[in-house]
PDB file of C-alpha atoms in Angstrom:
ATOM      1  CA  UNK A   1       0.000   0.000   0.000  1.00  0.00           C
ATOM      2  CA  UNK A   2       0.873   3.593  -0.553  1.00  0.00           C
ATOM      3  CA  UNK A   3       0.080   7.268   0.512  1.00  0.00           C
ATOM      4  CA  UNK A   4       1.435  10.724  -0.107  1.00  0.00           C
ATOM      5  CA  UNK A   5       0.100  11.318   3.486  1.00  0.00           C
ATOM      6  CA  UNK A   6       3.668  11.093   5.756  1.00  0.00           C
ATOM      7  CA  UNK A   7       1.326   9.989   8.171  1.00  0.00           C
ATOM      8  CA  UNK A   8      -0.211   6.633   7.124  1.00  0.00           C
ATOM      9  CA  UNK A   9       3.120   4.905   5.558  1.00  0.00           C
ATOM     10  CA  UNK A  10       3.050   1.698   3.767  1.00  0.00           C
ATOM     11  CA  UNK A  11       3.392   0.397   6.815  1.00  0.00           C
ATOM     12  CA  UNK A  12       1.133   1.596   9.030  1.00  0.00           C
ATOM     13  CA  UNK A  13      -1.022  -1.256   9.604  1.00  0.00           C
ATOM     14  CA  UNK A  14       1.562  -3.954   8.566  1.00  0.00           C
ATOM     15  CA  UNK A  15       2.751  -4.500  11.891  1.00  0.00           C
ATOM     16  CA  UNK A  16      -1.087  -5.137  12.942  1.00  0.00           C
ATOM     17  CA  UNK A  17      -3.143  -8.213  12.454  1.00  0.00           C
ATOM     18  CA  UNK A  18      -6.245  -9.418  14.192  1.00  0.00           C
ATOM     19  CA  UNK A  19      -6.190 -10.185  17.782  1.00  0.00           C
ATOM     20  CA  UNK A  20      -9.309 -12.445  19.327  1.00  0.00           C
ATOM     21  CA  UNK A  21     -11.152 -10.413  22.371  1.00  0.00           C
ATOM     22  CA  UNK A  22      -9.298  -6.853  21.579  1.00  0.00           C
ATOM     23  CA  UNK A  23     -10.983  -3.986  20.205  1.00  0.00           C
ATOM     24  CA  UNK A  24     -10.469  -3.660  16.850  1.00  0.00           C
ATOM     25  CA  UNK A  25     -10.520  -0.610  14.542  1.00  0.00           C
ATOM     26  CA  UNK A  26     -13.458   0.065  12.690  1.00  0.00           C
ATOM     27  CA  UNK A  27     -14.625   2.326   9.431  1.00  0.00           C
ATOM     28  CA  UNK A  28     -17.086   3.692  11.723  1.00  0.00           C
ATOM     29  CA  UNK A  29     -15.181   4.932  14.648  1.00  0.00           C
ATOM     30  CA  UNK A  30     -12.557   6.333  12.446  1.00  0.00           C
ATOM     31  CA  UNK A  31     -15.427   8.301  10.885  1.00  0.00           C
ATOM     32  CA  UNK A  32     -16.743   9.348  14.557  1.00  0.00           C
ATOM     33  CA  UNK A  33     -13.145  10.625  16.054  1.00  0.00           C
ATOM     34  CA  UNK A  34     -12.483  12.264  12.509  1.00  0.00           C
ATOM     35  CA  UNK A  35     -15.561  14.342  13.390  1.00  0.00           C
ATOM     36  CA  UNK A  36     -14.837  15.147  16.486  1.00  0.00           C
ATOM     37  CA  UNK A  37     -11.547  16.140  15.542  1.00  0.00           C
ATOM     38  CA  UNK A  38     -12.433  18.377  13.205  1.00  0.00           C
ATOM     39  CA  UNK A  39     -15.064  19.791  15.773  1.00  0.00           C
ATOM     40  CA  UNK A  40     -12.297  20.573  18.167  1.00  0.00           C
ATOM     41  CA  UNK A  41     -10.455  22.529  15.009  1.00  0.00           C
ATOM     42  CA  UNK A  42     -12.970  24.240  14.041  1.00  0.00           C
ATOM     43  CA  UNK A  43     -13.757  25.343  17.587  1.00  0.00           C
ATOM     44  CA  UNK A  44     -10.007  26.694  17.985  1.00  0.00           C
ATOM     45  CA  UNK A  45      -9.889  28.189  14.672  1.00  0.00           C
ATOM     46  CA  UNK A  46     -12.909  30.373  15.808  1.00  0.00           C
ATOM     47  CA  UNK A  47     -11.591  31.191  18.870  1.00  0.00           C
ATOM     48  CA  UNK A  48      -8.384  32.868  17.086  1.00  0.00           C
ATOM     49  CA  UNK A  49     -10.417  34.113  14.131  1.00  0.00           C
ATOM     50  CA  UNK A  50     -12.839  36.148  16.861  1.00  0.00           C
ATOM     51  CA  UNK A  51      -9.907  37.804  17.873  1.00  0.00           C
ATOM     52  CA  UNK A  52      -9.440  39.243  14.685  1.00  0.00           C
ATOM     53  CA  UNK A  53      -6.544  40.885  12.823  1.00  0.00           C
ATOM     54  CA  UNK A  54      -5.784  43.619  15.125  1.00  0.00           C
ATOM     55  CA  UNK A  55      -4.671  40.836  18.138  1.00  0.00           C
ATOM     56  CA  UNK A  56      -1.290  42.011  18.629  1.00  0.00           C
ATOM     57  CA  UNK A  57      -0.115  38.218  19.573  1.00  0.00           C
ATOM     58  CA  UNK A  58      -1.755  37.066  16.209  1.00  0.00           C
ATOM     59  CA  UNK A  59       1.778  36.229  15.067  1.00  0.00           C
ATOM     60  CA  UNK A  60       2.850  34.662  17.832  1.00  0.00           C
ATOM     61  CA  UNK A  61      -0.524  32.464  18.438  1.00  0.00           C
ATOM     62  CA  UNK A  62       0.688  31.285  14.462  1.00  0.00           C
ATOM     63  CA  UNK A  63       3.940  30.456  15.557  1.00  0.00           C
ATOM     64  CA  UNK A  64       3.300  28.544  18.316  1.00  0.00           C
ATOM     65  CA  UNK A  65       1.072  26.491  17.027  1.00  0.00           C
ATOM     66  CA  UNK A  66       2.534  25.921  13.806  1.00  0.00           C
ATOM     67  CA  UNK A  67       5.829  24.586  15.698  1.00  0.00           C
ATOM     68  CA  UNK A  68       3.962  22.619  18.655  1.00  0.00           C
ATOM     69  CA  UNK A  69       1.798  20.950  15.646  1.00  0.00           C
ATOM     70  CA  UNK A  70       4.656  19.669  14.263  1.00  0.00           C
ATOM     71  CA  UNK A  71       6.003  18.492  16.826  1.00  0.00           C
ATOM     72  CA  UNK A  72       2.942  16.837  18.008  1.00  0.00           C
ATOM     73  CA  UNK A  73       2.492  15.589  14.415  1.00  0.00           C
ATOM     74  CA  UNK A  74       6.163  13.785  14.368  1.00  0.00           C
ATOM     75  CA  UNK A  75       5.306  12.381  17.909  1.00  0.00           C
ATOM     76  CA  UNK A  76       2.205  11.250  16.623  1.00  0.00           C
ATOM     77  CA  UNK A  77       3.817   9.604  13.250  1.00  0.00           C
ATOM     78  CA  UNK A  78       6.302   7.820  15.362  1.00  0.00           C
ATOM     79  CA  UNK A  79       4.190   6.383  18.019  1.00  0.00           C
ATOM     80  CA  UNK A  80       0.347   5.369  16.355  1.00  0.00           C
ATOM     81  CA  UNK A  81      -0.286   4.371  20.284  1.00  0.00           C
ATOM     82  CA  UNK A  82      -0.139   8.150  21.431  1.00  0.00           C
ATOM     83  CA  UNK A  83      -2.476   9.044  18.426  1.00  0.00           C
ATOM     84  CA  UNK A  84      -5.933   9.231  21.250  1.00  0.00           C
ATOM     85  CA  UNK A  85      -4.023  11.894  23.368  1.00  0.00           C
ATOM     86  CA  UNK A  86      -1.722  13.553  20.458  1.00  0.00           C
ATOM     87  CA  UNK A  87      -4.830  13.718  17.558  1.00  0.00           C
ATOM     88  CA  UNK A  88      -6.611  16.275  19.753  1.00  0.00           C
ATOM     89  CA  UNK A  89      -4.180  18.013  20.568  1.00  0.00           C
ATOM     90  CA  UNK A  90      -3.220  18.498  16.772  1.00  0.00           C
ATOM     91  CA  UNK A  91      -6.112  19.002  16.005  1.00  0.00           C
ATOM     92  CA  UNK A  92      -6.360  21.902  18.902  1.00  0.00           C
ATOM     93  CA  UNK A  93      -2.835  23.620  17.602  1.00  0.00           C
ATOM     94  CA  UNK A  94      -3.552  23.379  13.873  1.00  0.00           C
ATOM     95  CA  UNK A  95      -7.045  24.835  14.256  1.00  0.00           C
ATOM     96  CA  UNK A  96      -5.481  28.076  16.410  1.00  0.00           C
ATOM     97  CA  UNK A  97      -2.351  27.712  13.363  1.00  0.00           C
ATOM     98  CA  UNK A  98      -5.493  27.914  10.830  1.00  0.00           C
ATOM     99  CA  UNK A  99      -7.520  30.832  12.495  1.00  0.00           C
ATOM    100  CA  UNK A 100      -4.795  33.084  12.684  1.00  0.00           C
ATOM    101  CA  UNK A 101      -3.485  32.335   8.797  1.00  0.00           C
ATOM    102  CA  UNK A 102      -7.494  32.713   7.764  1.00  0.00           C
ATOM    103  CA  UNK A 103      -7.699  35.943   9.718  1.00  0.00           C
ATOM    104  CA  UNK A 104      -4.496  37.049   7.756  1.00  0.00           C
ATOM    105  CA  UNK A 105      -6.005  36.401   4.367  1.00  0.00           C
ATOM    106  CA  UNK A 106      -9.063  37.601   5.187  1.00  0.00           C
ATOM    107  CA  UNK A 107      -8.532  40.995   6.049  1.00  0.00           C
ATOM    108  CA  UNK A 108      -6.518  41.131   2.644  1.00  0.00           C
ATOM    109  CA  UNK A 109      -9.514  39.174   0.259  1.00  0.00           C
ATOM    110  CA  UNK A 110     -12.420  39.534   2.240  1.00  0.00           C
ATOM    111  CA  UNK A 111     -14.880  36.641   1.426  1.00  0.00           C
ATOM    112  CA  UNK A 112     -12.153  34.146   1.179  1.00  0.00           C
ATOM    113  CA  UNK A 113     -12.115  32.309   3.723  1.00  0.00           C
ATOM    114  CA  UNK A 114     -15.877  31.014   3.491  1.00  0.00           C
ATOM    115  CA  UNK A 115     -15.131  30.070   0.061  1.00  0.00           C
ATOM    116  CA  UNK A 116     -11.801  27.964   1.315  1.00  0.00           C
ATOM    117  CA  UNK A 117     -14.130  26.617   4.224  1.00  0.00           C
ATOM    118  CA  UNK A 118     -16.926  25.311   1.774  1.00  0.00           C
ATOM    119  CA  UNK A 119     -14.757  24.020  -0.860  1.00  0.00           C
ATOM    120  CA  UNK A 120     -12.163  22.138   1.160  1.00  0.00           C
ATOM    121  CA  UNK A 121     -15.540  20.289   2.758  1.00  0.00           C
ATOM    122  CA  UNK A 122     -16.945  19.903  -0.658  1.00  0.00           C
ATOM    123  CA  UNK A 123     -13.955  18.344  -1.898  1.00  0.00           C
ATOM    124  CA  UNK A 124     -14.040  15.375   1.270  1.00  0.00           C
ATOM    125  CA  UNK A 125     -17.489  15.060   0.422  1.00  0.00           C
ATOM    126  CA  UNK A 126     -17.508  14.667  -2.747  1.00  0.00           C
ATOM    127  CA  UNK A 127     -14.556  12.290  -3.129  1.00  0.00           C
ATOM    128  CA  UNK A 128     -15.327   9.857  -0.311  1.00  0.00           C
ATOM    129  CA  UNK A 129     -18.675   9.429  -2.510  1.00  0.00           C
ATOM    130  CA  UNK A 130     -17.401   9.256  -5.326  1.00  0.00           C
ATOM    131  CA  UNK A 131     -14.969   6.372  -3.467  1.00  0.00           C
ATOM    132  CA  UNK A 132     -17.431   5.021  -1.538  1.00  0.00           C
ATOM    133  CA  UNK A 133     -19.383   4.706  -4.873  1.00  0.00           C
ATOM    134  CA  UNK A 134     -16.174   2.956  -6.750  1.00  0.00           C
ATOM    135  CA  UNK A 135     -15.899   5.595  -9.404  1.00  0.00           C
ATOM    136  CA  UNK A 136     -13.034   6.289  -7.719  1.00  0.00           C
ATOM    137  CA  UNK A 137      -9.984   3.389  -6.683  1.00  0.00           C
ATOM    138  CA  UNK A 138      -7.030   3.863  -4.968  1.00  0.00           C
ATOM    139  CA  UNK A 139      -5.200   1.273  -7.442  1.00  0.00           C
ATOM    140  CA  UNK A 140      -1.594   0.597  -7.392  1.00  0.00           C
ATOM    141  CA  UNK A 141      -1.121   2.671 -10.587  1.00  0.00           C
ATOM    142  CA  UNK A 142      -3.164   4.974  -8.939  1.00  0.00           C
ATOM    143  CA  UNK A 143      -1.497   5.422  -5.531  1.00  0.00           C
ATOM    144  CA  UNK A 144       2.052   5.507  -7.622  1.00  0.00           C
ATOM    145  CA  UNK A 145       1.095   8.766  -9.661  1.00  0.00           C
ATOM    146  CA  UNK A 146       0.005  10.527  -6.382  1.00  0.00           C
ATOM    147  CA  UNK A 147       2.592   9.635  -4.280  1.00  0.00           C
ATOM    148  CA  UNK A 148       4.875  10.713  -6.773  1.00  0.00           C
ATOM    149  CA  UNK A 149       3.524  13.946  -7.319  1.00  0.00           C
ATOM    150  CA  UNK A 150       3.211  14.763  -3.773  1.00  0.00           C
ATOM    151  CA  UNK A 151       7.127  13.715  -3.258  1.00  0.00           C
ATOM    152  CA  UNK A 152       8.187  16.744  -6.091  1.00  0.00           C
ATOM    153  CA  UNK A 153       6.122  18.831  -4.458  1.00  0.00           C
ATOM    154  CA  UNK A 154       6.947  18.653  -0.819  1.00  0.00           C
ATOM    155  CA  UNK A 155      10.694  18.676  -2.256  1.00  0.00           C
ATOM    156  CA  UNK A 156       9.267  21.931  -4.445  1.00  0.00           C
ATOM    157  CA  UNK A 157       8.800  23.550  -1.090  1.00  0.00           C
ATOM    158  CA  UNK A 158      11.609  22.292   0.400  1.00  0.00           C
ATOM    159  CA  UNK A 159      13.916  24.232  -1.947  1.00  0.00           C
ATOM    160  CA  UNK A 160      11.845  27.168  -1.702  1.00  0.00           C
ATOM    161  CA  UNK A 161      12.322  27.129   2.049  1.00  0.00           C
ATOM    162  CA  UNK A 162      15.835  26.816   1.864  1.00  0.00           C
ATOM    163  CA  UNK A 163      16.210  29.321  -1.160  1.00  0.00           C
ATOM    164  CA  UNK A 164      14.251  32.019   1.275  1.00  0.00           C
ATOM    165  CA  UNK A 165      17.250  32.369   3.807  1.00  0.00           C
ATOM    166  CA  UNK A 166      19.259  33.276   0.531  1.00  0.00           C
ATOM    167  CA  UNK A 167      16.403  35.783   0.027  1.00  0.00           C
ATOM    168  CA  UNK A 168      15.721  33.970  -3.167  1.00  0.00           C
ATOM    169  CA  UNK A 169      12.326  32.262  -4.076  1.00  0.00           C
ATOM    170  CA  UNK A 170      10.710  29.889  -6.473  1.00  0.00           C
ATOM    171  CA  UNK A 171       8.159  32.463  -8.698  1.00  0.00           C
ATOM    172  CA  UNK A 172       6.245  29.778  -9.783  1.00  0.00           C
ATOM    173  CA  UNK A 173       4.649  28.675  -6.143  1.00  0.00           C
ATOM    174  CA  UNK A 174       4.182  32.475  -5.157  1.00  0.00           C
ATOM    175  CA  UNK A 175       3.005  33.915  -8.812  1.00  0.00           C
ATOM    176  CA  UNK A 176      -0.046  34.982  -9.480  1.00  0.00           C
ATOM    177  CA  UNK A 177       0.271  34.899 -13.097  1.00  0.00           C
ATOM    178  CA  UNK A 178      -1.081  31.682 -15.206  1.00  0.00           C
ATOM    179  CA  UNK A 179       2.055  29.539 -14.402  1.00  0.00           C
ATOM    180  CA  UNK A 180       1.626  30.842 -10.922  1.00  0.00           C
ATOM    181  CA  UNK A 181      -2.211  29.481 -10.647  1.00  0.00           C
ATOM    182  CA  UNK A 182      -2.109  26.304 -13.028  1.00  0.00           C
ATOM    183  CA  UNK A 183       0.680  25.102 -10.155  1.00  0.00           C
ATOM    184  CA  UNK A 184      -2.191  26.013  -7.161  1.00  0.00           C
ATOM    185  CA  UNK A 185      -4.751  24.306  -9.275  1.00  0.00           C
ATOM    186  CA  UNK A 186      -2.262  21.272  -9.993  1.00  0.00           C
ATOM    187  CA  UNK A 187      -1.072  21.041  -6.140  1.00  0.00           C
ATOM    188  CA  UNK A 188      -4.850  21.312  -5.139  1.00  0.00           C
ATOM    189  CA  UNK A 189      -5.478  18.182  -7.237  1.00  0.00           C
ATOM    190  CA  UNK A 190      -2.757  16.329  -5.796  1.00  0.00           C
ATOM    191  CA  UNK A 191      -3.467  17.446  -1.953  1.00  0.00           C
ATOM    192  CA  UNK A 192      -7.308  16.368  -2.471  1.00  0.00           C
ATOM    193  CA  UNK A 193      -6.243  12.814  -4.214  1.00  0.00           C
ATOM    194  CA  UNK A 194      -4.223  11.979  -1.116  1.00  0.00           C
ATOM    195  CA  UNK A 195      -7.777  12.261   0.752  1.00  0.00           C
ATOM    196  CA  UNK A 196      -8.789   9.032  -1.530  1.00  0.00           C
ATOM    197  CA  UNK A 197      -5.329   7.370  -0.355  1.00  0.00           C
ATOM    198  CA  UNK A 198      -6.459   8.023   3.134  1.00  0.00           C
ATOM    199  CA  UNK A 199      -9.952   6.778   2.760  1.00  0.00           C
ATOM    200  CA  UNK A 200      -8.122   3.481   1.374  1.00  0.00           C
ATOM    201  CA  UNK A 201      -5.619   3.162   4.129  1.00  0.00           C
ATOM    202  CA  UNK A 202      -8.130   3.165   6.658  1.00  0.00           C
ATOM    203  CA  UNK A 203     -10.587   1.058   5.229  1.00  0.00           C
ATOM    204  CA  UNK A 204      -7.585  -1.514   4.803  1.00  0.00           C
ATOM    205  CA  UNK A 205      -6.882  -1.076   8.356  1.00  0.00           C
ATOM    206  CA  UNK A 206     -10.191  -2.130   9.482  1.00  0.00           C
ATOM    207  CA  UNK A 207     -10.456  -4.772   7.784  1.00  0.00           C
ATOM    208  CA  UNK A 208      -6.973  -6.001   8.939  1.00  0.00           C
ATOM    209  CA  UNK A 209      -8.466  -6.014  12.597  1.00  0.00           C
ATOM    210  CA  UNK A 210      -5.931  -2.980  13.781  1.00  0.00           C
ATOM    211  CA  UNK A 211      -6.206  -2.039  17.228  1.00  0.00           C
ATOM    212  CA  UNK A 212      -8.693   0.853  18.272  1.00  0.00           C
ATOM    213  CA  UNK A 213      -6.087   3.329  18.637  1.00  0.00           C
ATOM    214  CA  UNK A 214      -5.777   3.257  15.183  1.00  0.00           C
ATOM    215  CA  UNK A 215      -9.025   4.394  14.645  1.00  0.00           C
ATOM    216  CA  UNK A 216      -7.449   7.978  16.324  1.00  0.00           C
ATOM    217  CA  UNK A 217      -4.333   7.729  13.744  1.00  0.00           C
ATOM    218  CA  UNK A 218      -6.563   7.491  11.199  1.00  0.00           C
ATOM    219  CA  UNK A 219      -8.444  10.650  11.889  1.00  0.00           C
ATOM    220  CA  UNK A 220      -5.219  12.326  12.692  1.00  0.00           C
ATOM    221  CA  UNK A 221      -4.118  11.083   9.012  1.00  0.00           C
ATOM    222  CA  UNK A 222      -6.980  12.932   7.330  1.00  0.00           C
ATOM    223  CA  UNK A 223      -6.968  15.729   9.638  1.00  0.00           C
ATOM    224  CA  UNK A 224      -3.235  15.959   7.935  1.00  0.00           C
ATOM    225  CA  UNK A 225      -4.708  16.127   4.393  1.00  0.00           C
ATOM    226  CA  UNK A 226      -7.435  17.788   5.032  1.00  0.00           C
ATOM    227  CA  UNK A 227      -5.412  21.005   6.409  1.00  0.00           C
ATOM    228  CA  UNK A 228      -2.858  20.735   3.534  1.00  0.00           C
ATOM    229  CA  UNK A 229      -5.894  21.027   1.017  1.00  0.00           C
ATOM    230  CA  UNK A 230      -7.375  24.215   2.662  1.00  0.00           C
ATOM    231  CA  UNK A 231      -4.346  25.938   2.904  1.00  0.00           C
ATOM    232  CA  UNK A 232      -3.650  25.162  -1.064  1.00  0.00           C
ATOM    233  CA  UNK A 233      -7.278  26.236  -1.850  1.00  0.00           C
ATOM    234  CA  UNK A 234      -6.809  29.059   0.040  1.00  0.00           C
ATOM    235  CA  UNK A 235      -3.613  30.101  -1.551  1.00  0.00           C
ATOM    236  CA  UNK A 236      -5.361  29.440  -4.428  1.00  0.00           C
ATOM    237  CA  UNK A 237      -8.493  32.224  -4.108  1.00  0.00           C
ATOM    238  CA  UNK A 238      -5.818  34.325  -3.015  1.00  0.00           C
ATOM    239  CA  UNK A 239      -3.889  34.531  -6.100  1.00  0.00           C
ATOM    240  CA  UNK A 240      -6.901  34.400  -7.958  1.00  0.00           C
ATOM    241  CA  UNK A 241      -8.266  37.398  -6.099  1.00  0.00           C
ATOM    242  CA  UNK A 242      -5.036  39.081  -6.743  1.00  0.00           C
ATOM    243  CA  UNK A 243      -5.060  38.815 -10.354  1.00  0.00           C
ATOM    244  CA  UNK A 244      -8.471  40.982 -10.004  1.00  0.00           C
ATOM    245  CA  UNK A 245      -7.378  44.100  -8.919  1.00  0.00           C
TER     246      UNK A 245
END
C-alpha cells in the first residue's frame, strides 16, 4: 500500500493483524473521532479568528502552534499508540495555526475564507462518494502517480524554504500569473487525491483487525490532508483574487 500522506506509511497497519477479544478498529469509529476532531479545530480556529486581525499576539498564536503541531504531528507519526491523546491536541494547535493564517487572508480578500471553508468540505465530500461509490480506486497505478507527485512537491517547497534564507524564491509557487495558478490548481489536485489514499488506508486497516487506537491515527491522518488542502485552496483564491485588482 501507498500514501502521499507522511502519516499513514506503507506500513502503518503492517505491523497489525487481528487479535481475538481486543478492540479492533473500525470504518465507523474512524469516521466518529475524525468528526470530532475536526469539531475541536474548528472550535479553535474560531476562537483565534474572533480575535481578529488587530490581536497584537496574532503572530505569535501562528507560531506557536505551527511549531507545537509539528512536533505533536512527528510524535504522533512515530508512536500510532499516542495518536488518542496527540490527535486532539493536533487538532487543537492546527485549528489556532489555521484561524490566525485565515484571519491574515481575510482581512486582505475579504470573502475568502468562506469560500476555502466550503470548498475544502466539498472536496471530502464529494470524493469519499465518489470512493465510496467505486468511481473512484485507490489502485496501485493509482497510488504511484500521487505519491509521486506529492514527493516533487513537498521537495518543491523544500527548496523554496531553503532558497528564502538566501532571500531567493521559487516564482512559480508564489506567482499569481497563469504559471503561478495552473501550479495552485495542480497542487490542489494532488493534496485532495491523497484524501482518496487516506480513505483506502483506513478502510484496509479495518479490515486487517488494527487495534482501536488506530481508529485515532486514522483521523489524525486525514486531519493531515485535510489542512494541507485548505491551505492550497486558500492560496489558491488568493492569487486568484489578486489577479483581479
Amino acid at each position: 500500500m501507498r500514501s502521499g500522506n507522511p502519516a499513514l506509511t506503507a506500513d502503518t497497519f503492517a505491523a497489525y493483524g487481528t487479535v481475538p477479544g481486543a478492540e479492533q478498529m473500525t470504518l465507523g469509529g474512524t469516521v466518529n473521532k475524525t468528526a470530532l476532531s475536526l469539531v475541536m479545530l474548528l472550535i479553535a480556529a474560531s476562537y483565534v479568528w474572533n480575535r481578529g486581525a488587530t490581536d497584537p499576539g496574532l503572530g505569535a498564536w501562528i507560531m506557536v502552534s505551527v511549531i507545537a503541531g509539528f512536533v505533536v504531528a512527528m510524535a504522533t507519526v512515530f508512536k500510532p499508540v499516542w495518536a488518542p491523546y496527540t490527535t486532539p491536541a493536533y487538532a487543537v494547535l492546527q485549528g489556532v495555526a489555521l484561524g490566525g493564517i485565515s484571519v491574515v487572508f481575510e482581512a486582505r480578500y475579504p470573502g475568502i475564507v468562506s469560500q476555502a471553508v466550503f470548498l475544502t468540505f466539498g472536496t471530502l465530500g464529494a470524493l469519499l462518494m465518489a470512493y465510496r461509490s467505486g468511481v473512484i480506486k485507490a489502485t496501485e497505478n493509482f497510488k504511484l502517480g500521487v505519491v509521486a507527485a506529492t514527493g516533487g512537491i513537498a521537495l518543491l517547497y523544500l527548496v523554496s524554504f531553503v532558497l528564502g534564507f538566501f532571500g531567493m524564491s521559487v516564482p512559480l509557487i508564489h506567482s499569481s500569473g497563469t504559471f503561478g495558478i495552473l501550479f495552485s490548481v495542480f497542487v490542489v489536485v494532488i493534496a485532495a487525491l491523497n484524501l482518496v489514499l487516506d480513505f483506502d488506508f483506513i478502510e484496509r486497516g479495518a479490515e486487517r483487525g488494527a487495534p482501536k487506537h488506530m481508529e485515532w491515527y486514522g483521523a489524525f491522518g486525514l486531519l493531515v490532508t485535510l489542512v494541507w488542502l485548505y491551505l492550497e485552496i486558500l492560496h489558491l483564491l488568493a492569487k486568484l483574487q489578486s489577479r483581479e485588482r
